[in-house]
Amino acid sequence: AERPSFLVQNEIYTGLEFKHPIGNTTKSTFDSRYFLLEDRYYQSKNFNNADTTDKTVFQGVTFSWAFSQNTLNRKQFASSGHNASFKIRYVYGKEHSVSGSTAIIPFDEQKYHSWLNLTGEFQTFPIDMKVFHLGIHGNAVFNTQSLFSNYTSSVLAMTAYTPLPDMQTYFMPEFRSPQYIGVGLNAISSIYQNIDVRADAYYYQPFRSIILNEDGTFGYGKPFKGESYVASGSIIYHSPLGPVRATFNYFPKQPQPLAFQISFGYVLFNQRAIR
């Protein structure tokens, strides 16, 4: 029989969004939403198609304000311009977590959560020549989010550090924490019209990580522990319909650290309800 997915997330939300342009490249955005999130997951790698998942449902309301300025030359894999953004978000909701068949200790817990999330991002290219571009890309998150009922549900609710678009297609607990900073360099050589050879390297430093202990308990780790890094190398043709690329990604803490792919188009996802 086919092995079930390790993790499935479903999101439903509705709300209102007001955008106010400030000049040609700057905008302010107010947002309010009602959301219903459902996560189904296994907390052990030892499961089969007869097992049932643990389940966490989180529903509530969220409000945010964002300010951004963007002059980057591309939606993804930019090589010129700059981007700066700041967002503050308030989240209030009720969690209901129920264990599945693989849980060591069965649970059925309900909790209320409320928190503030502050995020900031910048990207700029201090060296921006015709054939070579060097960029700096930084992110910072400060989150007052409380822990959910178990390690996996807590990590799933955290803001993920995903400076490379391909990272959004993975579940990487090593890049999820309540507060962190990340900084990276982008080196791009424009070898021919609309063809770039690109190298990206990023360093991630959590202020405090969520850790899973050997006995199954979980909590916060020591301050400034759990740092990590990622790297990527690509050849990209920027076609009128989107990027065509061959990419090597290096994610050192994944079971298969090196990943090669050939793709066409943008790596795009819908907005997340509480991110």
PDB file of C-alpha atoms in Angstrom:
ATOM      1  CA  ALA A   1       0.000   0.000   0.000  1.00  0.00           C
ATOM      2  CA  GLU A   2       1.106   3.575  -0.577  1.00  0.00           C
ATOM      3  CA  ARG A   3       2.797   5.198   2.414  1.00  0.00           C
ATOM      4  CA  PRO A   4       0.789   8.245   3.641  1.00  0.00           C
ATOM      5  CA  SER A   5       2.251  11.746   3.791  1.00  0.00           C
ATOM      6  CA  PHE A   6       4.273  12.633   6.885  1.00  0.00           C
ATOM      7  CA  LEU A   7       2.639  16.073   7.103  1.00  0.00           C
ATOM      8  CA  VAL A   8      -0.495  17.639   5.604  1.00  0.00           C
ATOM      9  CA  GLN A   9      -1.556  21.248   6.257  1.00  0.00           C
ATOM     10  CA  ASN A  10      -4.912  22.753   5.305  1.00  0.00           C
ATOM     11  CA  GLU A  11      -5.760  26.446   5.671  1.00  0.00           C
ATOM     12  CA  ILE A  12      -9.032  28.320   5.273  1.00  0.00           C
ATOM     13  CA  TYR A  13      -9.275  32.055   5.879  1.00  0.00           C
ATOM     14  CA  THR A  14     -11.350  35.032   4.897  1.00  0.00           C
ATOM     15  CA  GLY A  15     -10.943  38.719   5.584  1.00  0.00           C
ATOM     16  CA  LEU A  16     -10.364  42.229   4.328  1.00  0.00           C
ATOM     17  CA  GLU A  17      -7.200  43.824   2.990  1.00  0.00           C
ATOM     18  CA  PHE A  18      -6.583  47.526   2.319  1.00  0.00           C
ATOM     19  CA  LYS A  19      -3.540  48.608   0.311  1.00  0.00           C
ATOM     20  CA  HIS A  20      -2.425  52.222   0.129  1.00  0.00           C
ATOM     21  CA  PRO A  21       0.254  53.094  -2.438  1.00  0.00           C
ATOM     22  CA  ILE A  22       2.829  55.682  -1.404  1.00  0.00           C
ATOM     23  CA  GLY A  23       4.534  56.647  -4.640  1.00  0.00           C
ATOM     24  CA  ASN A  24       5.414  54.151  -7.372  1.00  0.00           C
ATOM     25  CA  THR A  25       7.438  51.657  -5.312  1.00  0.00           C
ATOM     26  CA  THR A  26       6.109  51.902  -1.748  1.00  0.00           C
ATOM     27  CA  LYS A  27       2.863  50.690  -0.187  1.00  0.00           C
ATOM     28  CA  SER A  28       1.139  50.260   3.172  1.00  0.00           C
ATOM     29  CA  THR A  29      -1.168  47.280   3.773  1.00  0.00           C
ATOM     30  CA  PHE A  30      -3.762  46.677   6.499  1.00  0.00           C
ATOM     31  CA  ASP A  31      -5.166  43.184   6.822  1.00  0.00           C
ATOM     32  CA  SER A  32      -7.755  41.389   8.993  1.00  0.00           C
ATOM     33  CA  ARG A  33      -8.658  37.699   8.778  1.00  0.00           C
ATOM     34  CA  TYR A  34     -10.639  34.912  10.356  1.00  0.00           C
ATOM     35  CA  PHE A  35      -8.765  31.618   9.944  1.00  0.00           C
ATOM     36  CA  LEU A  36      -9.140  27.876  10.425  1.00  0.00           C
ATOM     37  CA  LEU A  37      -5.940  25.820  10.231  1.00  0.00           C
ATOM     38  CA  GLU A  38      -5.755  22.042  10.322  1.00  0.00           C
ATOM     39  CA  ASP A  39      -2.444  20.178  10.593  1.00  0.00           C
ATOM     40  CA  ARG A  40      -2.249  16.379  10.369  1.00  0.00           C
ATOM     41  CA  TYR A  41       1.155  14.897  11.128  1.00  0.00           C
ATOM     42  CA  TYR A  42       3.128  11.965  12.477  1.00  0.00           C
ATOM     43  CA  GLN A  43       5.649  12.622  15.228  1.00  0.00           C
ATOM     44  CA  SER A  44       7.518   9.419  14.428  1.00  0.00           C
ATOM     45  CA  LYS A  45       9.074   8.185  11.195  1.00  0.00           C
ATOM     46  CA  ASN A  46       7.847   4.683  12.057  1.00  0.00           C
ATOM     47  CA  PHE A  47       4.305   4.651  10.672  1.00  0.00           C
ATOM     48  CA  ASN A  48       2.339   2.898   7.939  1.00  0.00           C
ATOM     49  CA  ASN A  49      -0.926   3.350   6.069  1.00  0.00           C
ATOM     50  CA  ALA A  50      -2.901   1.729   8.908  1.00  0.00           C
ATOM     51  CA  ASP A  51      -1.834   4.409  11.408  1.00  0.00           C
ATOM     52  CA  THR A  52      -3.759   7.607  12.083  1.00  0.00           C
ATOM     53  CA  THR A  53      -2.129  11.025  12.366  1.00  0.00           C
ATOM     54  CA  ASP A  54      -2.007  13.410  15.265  1.00  0.00           C
ATOM     55  CA  LYS A  55      -4.200  16.428  14.503  1.00  0.00           C
ATOM     56  CA  THR A  56      -4.067  20.088  15.496  1.00  0.00           C
ATOM     57  CA  VAL A  57      -6.854  22.554  14.666  1.00  0.00           C
ATOM     58  CA  PHE A  58      -6.194  26.241  15.320  1.00  0.00           C
ATOM     59  CA  GLN A  59      -8.878  28.846  14.640  1.00  0.00           C
ATOM     60  CA  GLY A  60      -9.106  32.517  15.447  1.00  0.00           C
ATOM     61  CA  VAL A  61      -8.498  36.023  14.147  1.00  0.00           C
ATOM     62  CA  THR A  62      -5.440  37.963  13.050  1.00  0.00           C
ATOM     63  CA  PHE A  63      -4.682  41.605  12.214  1.00  0.00           C
ATOM     64  CA  SER A  64      -1.594  43.003  10.522  1.00  0.00           C
ATOM     65  CA  TRP A  65       0.016  46.130   9.104  1.00  0.00           C
ATOM     66  CA  ALA A  66       2.857  46.025   6.598  1.00  0.00           C
ATOM     67  CA  PHE A  67       5.038  48.658   4.959  1.00  0.00           C
ATOM     68  CA  SER A  68       7.203  47.815   1.951  1.00  0.00           C
ATOM     69  CA  GLN A  69       9.330  49.399  -0.752  1.00  0.00           C
ATOM     70  CA  ASN A  70      10.419  47.327  -3.734  1.00  0.00           C
ATOM     71  CA  THR A  71      12.490  48.227  -6.788  1.00  0.00           C
ATOM     72  CA  LEU A  72      13.890  44.729  -7.511  1.00  0.00           C
ATOM     73  CA  ASN A  73      14.147  43.926 -11.196  1.00  0.00           C
ATOM     74  CA  ARG A  74      12.497  40.484 -10.868  1.00  0.00           C
ATOM     75  CA  LYS A  75       9.875  38.730  -8.748  1.00  0.00           C
ATOM     76  CA  GLN A  76      12.394  35.972  -7.944  1.00  0.00           C
ATOM     77  CA  PHE A  77      16.147  35.633  -8.497  1.00  0.00           C
ATOM     78  CA  ALA A  78      16.623  39.394  -8.707  1.00  0.00           C
ATOM     79  CA  SER A  79      19.999  40.875  -9.619  1.00  0.00           C
ATOM     80  CA  SER A  80      19.366  44.615  -9.201  1.00  0.00           C
ATOM     81  CA  GLY A  81      17.330  47.091  -7.158  1.00  0.00           C
ATOM     82  CA  HIS A  82      16.380  46.909  -3.502  1.00  0.00           C
ATOM     83  CA  ASN A  83      13.595  45.724  -1.237  1.00  0.00           C
ATOM     84  CA  ALA A  84      12.736  46.671   2.341  1.00  0.00           C
ATOM     85  CA  SER A  85       9.677  45.573   4.298  1.00  0.00           C
ATOM     86  CA  PHE A  86       8.318  45.522   7.830  1.00  0.00           C
ATOM     87  CA  LYS A  87       5.220  43.766   9.179  1.00  0.00           C
ATOM     88  CA  ILE A  88       3.551  43.590  12.582  1.00  0.00           C
ATOM     89  CA  ARG A  89       0.884  40.926  13.141  1.00  0.00           C
ATOM     90  CA  TYR A  90      -1.386  40.072  16.086  1.00  0.00           C
ATOM     91  CA  VAL A  91      -2.844  36.556  16.327  1.00  0.00           C
ATOM     92  CA  TYR A  92      -5.506  35.234  18.709  1.00  0.00           C
ATOM     93  CA  GLY A  93      -6.984  31.760  18.539  1.00  0.00           C
ATOM     94  CA  LYS A  94      -7.866  28.433  20.109  1.00  0.00           C
ATOM     95  CA  GLU A  95      -5.863  25.254  19.584  1.00  0.00           C
ATOM     96  CA  HIS A  96      -7.305  21.746  19.796  1.00  0.00           C
ATOM     97  CA  SER A  97      -4.770  18.909  19.482  1.00  0.00           C
ATOM     98  CA  VAL A  98      -5.653  15.207  19.468  1.00  0.00           C
ATOM     99  CA  SER A  99      -3.229  12.295  19.308  1.00  0.00           C
ATOM    100  CA  GLY A 100      -3.229   9.571  16.647  1.00  0.00           C
ATOM    101  CA  SER A 101      -2.264   5.921  16.797  1.00  0.00           C
ATOM    102  CA  THR A 102       1.519   6.461  16.918  1.00  0.00           C
ATOM    103  CA  ALA A 103       1.568   8.759  19.973  1.00  0.00           C
ATOM    104  CA  ILE A 104       3.581   7.389  22.907  1.00  0.00           C
ATOM    105  CA  ILE A 105       1.358   9.236  25.389  1.00  0.00           C
ATOM    106  CA  PRO A 106      -2.232   9.888  24.164  1.00  0.00           C
ATOM    107  CA  PHE A 107      -3.426  13.492  24.447  1.00  0.00           C
ATOM    108  CA  ASP A 108      -6.502  15.623  23.836  1.00  0.00           C
ATOM    109  CA  GLU A 109      -5.672  19.233  24.705  1.00  0.00           C
ATOM    110  CA  GLN A 110      -7.214  22.650  24.134  1.00  0.00           C
ATOM    111  CA  LYS A 111      -5.337  25.926  24.596  1.00  0.00           C
ATOM    112  CA  TYR A 112      -5.807  29.599  23.816  1.00  0.00           C
ATOM    113  CA  HIS A 113      -2.922  31.489  22.231  1.00  0.00           C
ATOM    114  CA  SER A 114      -2.238  35.141  21.470  1.00  0.00           C
ATOM    115  CA  TRP A 115       0.974  36.692  20.225  1.00  0.00           C
ATOM    116  CA  LEU A 116       2.689  39.463  18.320  1.00  0.00           C
ATOM    117  CA  ASN A 117       4.927  38.772  15.346  1.00  0.00           C
ATOM    118  CA  LEU A 118       7.378  41.385  14.028  1.00  0.00           C
ATOM    119  CA  THR A 119       9.185  40.655  10.773  1.00  0.00           C
ATOM    120  CA  GLY A 120      11.655  42.705   8.789  1.00  0.00           C
ATOM    121  CA  GLU A 121      13.460  42.042   5.516  1.00  0.00           C
ATOM    122  CA  PHE A 122      15.871  43.891   3.255  1.00  0.00           C
ATOM    123  CA  GLN A 123      17.700  43.094   0.045  1.00  0.00           C
ATOM    124  CA  THR A 124      20.056  45.339  -1.880  1.00  0.00           C
ATOM    125  CA  PHE A 125      22.887  45.105  -4.407  1.00  0.00           C
ATOM    126  CA  PRO A 126      25.841  47.313  -3.417  1.00  0.00           C
ATOM    127  CA  ILE A 127      27.756  46.013  -6.451  1.00  0.00           C
ATOM    128  CA  ASP A 128      25.524  46.284  -9.507  1.00  0.00           C
ATOM    129  CA  MET A 129      27.525  46.154 -12.741  1.00  0.00           C
ATOM    130  CA  LYS A 130      26.516  44.943 -16.179  1.00  0.00           C
ATOM    131  CA  VAL A 131      28.172  41.536 -15.873  1.00  0.00           C
ATOM    132  CA  PHE A 132      28.439  41.075 -12.078  1.00  0.00           C
ATOM    133  CA  HIS A 133      26.098  41.742  -9.171  1.00  0.00           C
ATOM    134  CA  LEU A 134      26.652  41.215  -5.453  1.00  0.00           C
ATOM    135  CA  GLY A 135      23.650  41.378  -3.154  1.00  0.00           C
ATOM    136  CA  ILE A 136      22.997  41.352   0.575  1.00  0.00           C
ATOM    137  CA  HIS A 137      19.778  39.815   1.892  1.00  0.00           C
ATOM    138  CA  GLY A 138      18.698  39.989   5.547  1.00  0.00           C
ATOM    139  CA  ASN A 139      15.692  38.806   7.577  1.00  0.00           C
ATOM    140  CA  ALA A 140      14.715  39.194  11.227  1.00  0.00           C
ATOM    141  CA  VAL A 141      11.748  37.845  13.208  1.00  0.00           C
ATOM    142  CA  PHE A 142      10.629  38.545  16.772  1.00  0.00           C
ATOM    143  CA  ASN A 143       7.699  36.392  17.856  1.00  0.00           C
ATOM    144  CA  THR A 144       6.037  36.149  21.292  1.00  0.00           C
ATOM    145  CA  GLN A 145       4.179  32.957  20.333  1.00  0.00           C
ATOM    146  CA  SER A 146       3.526  30.445  23.124  1.00  0.00           C
ATOM    147  CA  LEU A 147       4.138  26.720  22.732  1.00  0.00           C
ATOM    148  CA  PHE A 148       1.398  24.480  21.378  1.00  0.00           C
ATOM    149  CA  SER A 149       0.550  21.052  22.816  1.00  0.00           C
ATOM    150  CA  ASN A 150       3.482  19.168  21.288  1.00  0.00           C
ATOM    151  CA  TYR A 151       6.776  19.725  19.509  1.00  0.00           C
ATOM    152  CA  THR A 152       5.529  19.283  15.933  1.00  0.00           C
ATOM    153  CA  SER A 153       2.450  21.505  16.286  1.00  0.00           C
ATOM    154  CA  SER A 154       4.594  24.202  17.939  1.00  0.00           C
ATOM    155  CA  VAL A 155       7.179  24.157  15.149  1.00  0.00           C
ATOM    156  CA  LEU A 156       4.522  24.150  12.410  1.00  0.00           C
ATOM    157  CA  ALA A 157       3.014  27.363  13.788  1.00  0.00           C
ATOM    158  CA  MET A 158       6.371  29.201  13.785  1.00  0.00           C
ATOM    159  CA  THR A 159       7.556  31.556  11.056  1.00  0.00           C
ATOM    160  CA  ALA A 160       9.924  29.692   8.746  1.00  0.00           C
ATOM    161  CA  TYR A 161      13.174  31.137   7.400  1.00  0.00           C
ATOM    162  CA  THR A 162      12.988  30.562   3.627  1.00  0.00           C
ATOM    163  CA  PRO A 163      15.356  32.944   1.784  1.00  0.00           C
ATOM    164  CA  LEU A 164      15.632  30.479  -1.105  1.00  0.00           C
ATOM    165  CA  PRO A 165      12.318  29.876  -2.911  1.00  0.00           C
ATOM    166  CA  ASP A 166      12.893  26.097  -2.971  1.00  0.00           C
ATOM    167  CA  MET A 167      12.971  26.025   0.850  1.00  0.00           C
ATOM    168  CA  GLN A 168       9.215  26.665   0.862  1.00  0.00           C
ATOM    169  CA  THR A 169       8.699  23.187  -0.604  1.00  0.00           C
ATOM    170  CA  TYR A 170      10.366  21.496   2.411  1.00  0.00           C
ATOM    171  CA  PHE A 171       9.447  21.115   6.072  1.00  0.00           C
ATOM    172  CA  MET A 172      12.652  22.137   7.863  1.00  0.00           C
ATOM    173  CA  PRO A 173      12.324  22.377  11.665  1.00  0.00           C
ATOM    174  CA  GLU A 174      15.937  23.605  11.827  1.00  0.00           C
ATOM    175  CA  PHE A 175      14.810  26.877  10.208  1.00  0.00           C
ATOM    176  CA  ARG A 176      11.789  27.546  12.448  1.00  0.00           C
ATOM    177  CA  SER A 177      12.065  29.384  15.754  1.00  0.00           C
ATOM    178  CA  PRO A 178      10.268  32.209  17.618  1.00  0.00           C
ATOM    179  CA  GLN A 179      13.048  34.750  17.100  1.00  0.00           C
ATOM    180  CA  TYR A 180      15.890  34.699  14.613  1.00  0.00           C
ATOM    181  CA  ILE A 181      18.054  36.645  12.213  1.00  0.00           C
ATOM    182  CA  GLY A 182      19.289  35.483   8.833  1.00  0.00           C
ATOM    183  CA  VAL A 183      21.736  37.056   6.437  1.00  0.00           C
ATOM    184  CA  GLY A 184      23.074  36.018   3.073  1.00  0.00           C
ATOM    185  CA  LEU A 185      25.077  36.961  -0.004  1.00  0.00           C
ATOM    186  CA  ASN A 186      23.932  36.720  -3.607  1.00  0.00           C
ATOM    187  CA  ALA A 187      26.620  36.607  -6.306  1.00  0.00           C
ATOM    188  CA  ILE A 188      25.311  36.786  -9.879  1.00  0.00           C
ATOM    189  CA  SER A 189      27.262  36.727 -13.113  1.00  0.00           C
ATOM    190  CA  SER A 190      25.264  37.817 -16.161  1.00  0.00           C
ATOM    191  CA  ILE A 191      27.117  35.784 -18.781  1.00  0.00           C
ATOM    192  CA  TYR A 192      24.687  36.529 -21.620  1.00  0.00           C
ATOM    193  CA  GLN A 193      21.468  38.416 -22.185  1.00  0.00           C
ATOM    194  CA  ASN A 194      18.860  37.067 -19.709  1.00  0.00           C
ATOM    195  CA  ILE A 195      21.189  34.230 -18.572  1.00  0.00           C
ATOM    196  CA  ASP A 196      22.626  34.324 -15.042  1.00  0.00           C
ATOM    197  CA  VAL A 197      25.011  32.098 -13.149  1.00  0.00           C
ATOM    198  CA  ARG A 198      24.034  32.530  -9.520  1.00  0.00           C
ATOM    199  CA  ALA A 199      25.422  31.518  -6.102  1.00  0.00           C
ATOM    200  CA  ASP A 200      23.535  32.139  -2.849  1.00  0.00           C
ATOM    201  CA  ALA A 201      24.712  31.450   0.694  1.00  0.00           C
ATOM    202  CA  TYR A 202      22.760  32.147   3.895  1.00  0.00           C
ATOM    203  CA  TYR A 203      23.441  31.926   7.623  1.00  0.00           C
ATOM    204  CA  TYR A 204      20.608  31.447  10.125  1.00  0.00           C
ATOM    205  CA  GLN A 205      20.924  32.313  13.812  1.00  0.00           C
ATOM    206  CA  PRO A 206      17.959  31.613  16.121  1.00  0.00           C
ATOM    207  CA  PHE A 207      17.778  33.542  19.386  1.00  0.00           C
ATOM    208  CA  ARG A 208      16.033  30.579  20.970  1.00  0.00           C
ATOM    209  CA  SER A 209      14.997  27.302  19.311  1.00  0.00           C
ATOM    210  CA  ILE A 210      12.341  24.745  20.171  1.00  0.00           C
ATOM    211  CA  ILE A 211      13.997  21.370  20.810  1.00  0.00           C
ATOM    212  CA  LEU A 212      12.686  17.818  21.115  1.00  0.00           C
ATOM    213  CA  ASN A 213      14.285  15.823  23.912  1.00  0.00           C
ATOM    214  CA  GLU A 214      15.105  12.117  23.726  1.00  0.00           C
ATOM    215  CA  ASP A 215      12.358  11.268  26.232  1.00  0.00           C
ATOM    216  CA  GLY A 216       9.713  12.907  24.001  1.00  0.00           C
ATOM    217  CA  THR A 217       9.377  16.125  26.007  1.00  0.00           C
ATOM    218  CA  PHE A 218      10.028  19.460  24.312  1.00  0.00           C
ATOM    219  CA  GLY A 219      10.821  23.042  25.183  1.00  0.00           C
ATOM    220  CA  TYR A 220      13.188  25.908  24.499  1.00  0.00           C
ATOM    221  CA  GLY A 221      16.864  25.296  23.915  1.00  0.00           C
ATOM    222  CA  LYS A 222      19.793  27.376  25.112  1.00  0.00           C
ATOM    223  CA  PRO A 223      19.983  30.930  23.721  1.00  0.00           C
ATOM    224  CA  PHE A 224      21.746  31.336  20.375  1.00  0.00           C
ATOM    225  CA  LYS A 225      22.082  27.573  19.792  1.00  0.00           C
ATOM    226  CA  GLY A 226      20.870  25.761  16.675  1.00  0.00           C
ATOM    227  CA  GLU A 227      22.466  27.935  14.004  1.00  0.00           C
ATOM    228  CA  SER A 228      22.503  26.613  10.446  1.00  0.00           C
ATOM    229  CA  TYR A 229      23.238  27.606   6.868  1.00  0.00           C
ATOM    230  CA  VAL A 230      22.166  26.860   3.298  1.00  0.00           C
ATOM    231  CA  ALA A 231      23.760  27.318  -0.102  1.00  0.00           C
ATOM    232  CA  SER A 232      22.580  27.192  -3.684  1.00  0.00           C
ATOM    233  CA  GLY A 233      24.060  27.378  -7.168  1.00  0.00           C
ATOM    234  CA  SER A 234      22.015  27.933 -10.315  1.00  0.00           C
ATOM    235  CA  ILE A 235      22.110  28.622 -14.018  1.00  0.00           C
ATOM    236  CA  ILE A 236      18.994  30.624 -14.884  1.00  0.00           C
ATOM    237  CA  TYR A 237      17.467  31.720 -18.175  1.00  0.00           C
ATOM    238  CA  HIS A 238      14.946  34.484 -17.552  1.00  0.00           C
ATOM    239  CA  SER A 239      12.398  33.789 -20.281  1.00  0.00           C
ATOM    240  CA  PRO A 240       9.365  36.021 -20.935  1.00  0.00           C
ATOM    241  CA  LEU A 241       7.176  33.386 -19.244  1.00  0.00           C
ATOM    242  CA  GLY A 242       9.362  32.833 -16.192  1.00  0.00           C
ATOM    243  CA  PRO A 243      12.759  31.465 -15.119  1.00  0.00           C
ATOM    244  CA  VAL A 244      14.167  28.243 -16.559  1.00  0.00           C
ATOM    245  CA  ARG A 245      16.841  26.957 -14.210  1.00  0.00           C
ATOM    246  CA  ALA A 246      19.123  24.144 -13.182  1.00  0.00           C
ATOM    247  CA  THR A 247      19.857  24.321  -9.451  1.00  0.00           C
ATOM    248  CA  PHE A 248      21.965  22.569  -6.816  1.00  0.00           C
ATOM    249  CA  ASN A 249      20.720  23.206  -3.273  1.00  0.00           C
ATOM    250  CA  TYR A 250      22.649  22.288  -0.130  1.00  0.00           C
ATOM    251  CA  PHE A 251      20.592  21.824   3.045  1.00  0.00           C
ATOM    252  CA  PRO A 252      23.109  20.325   5.520  1.00  0.00           C
ATOM    253  CA  LYS A 253      20.638  19.086   8.152  1.00  0.00           C
ATOM    254  CA  GLN A 254      18.310  17.258   5.761  1.00  0.00           C
ATOM    255  CA  PRO A 255      18.511  13.452   5.220  1.00  0.00           C
ATOM    256  CA  GLN A 256      19.686  14.143   1.649  1.00  0.00           C
ATOM    257  CA  PRO A 257      21.664  17.404   1.932  1.00  0.00           C
ATOM    258  CA  LEU A 258      22.336  17.823  -1.788  1.00  0.00           C
ATOM    259  CA  ALA A 259      19.383  18.254  -4.144  1.00  0.00           C
ATOM    260  CA  PHE A 260      19.486  18.889  -7.895  1.00  0.00           C
ATOM    261  CA  GLN A 261      16.521  20.052  -9.934  1.00  0.00           C
ATOM    262  CA  ILE A 262      15.591  21.454 -13.318  1.00  0.00           C
ATOM    263  CA  SER A 263      12.499  23.652 -13.286  1.00  0.00           C
ATOM    264  CA  PHE A 264      10.482  26.149 -15.266  1.00  0.00           C
ATOM    265  CA  GLY A 265       8.464  28.957 -13.718  1.00  0.00           C
ATOM    266  CA  TYR A 266       8.228  30.672 -10.359  1.00  0.00           C
ATOM    267  CA  VAL A 267       8.035  28.952  -6.976  1.00  0.00           C
ATOM    268  CA  LEU A 268       4.789  30.509  -5.740  1.00  0.00           C
ATOM    269  CA  PHE A 269       2.452  29.783  -2.838  1.00  0.00           C
ATOM    270  CA  ASN A 270      -0.722  31.449  -1.613  1.00  0.00           C
ATOM    271  CA  GLN A 271      -0.400  33.762   1.375  1.00  0.00           C
ATOM    272  CA  ARG A 272      -0.337  31.928   4.679  1.00  0.00           C
ATOM    273  CA  ALA A 273      -3.135  32.755   7.094  1.00  0.00           C
ATOM    274  CA  ILE A 274      -1.012  33.824  10.080  1.00  0.00           C
ATOM    275  CA  ARG A 275       2.446  34.373   8.574  1.00  0.00           C
TER     276      ARG A 275
END
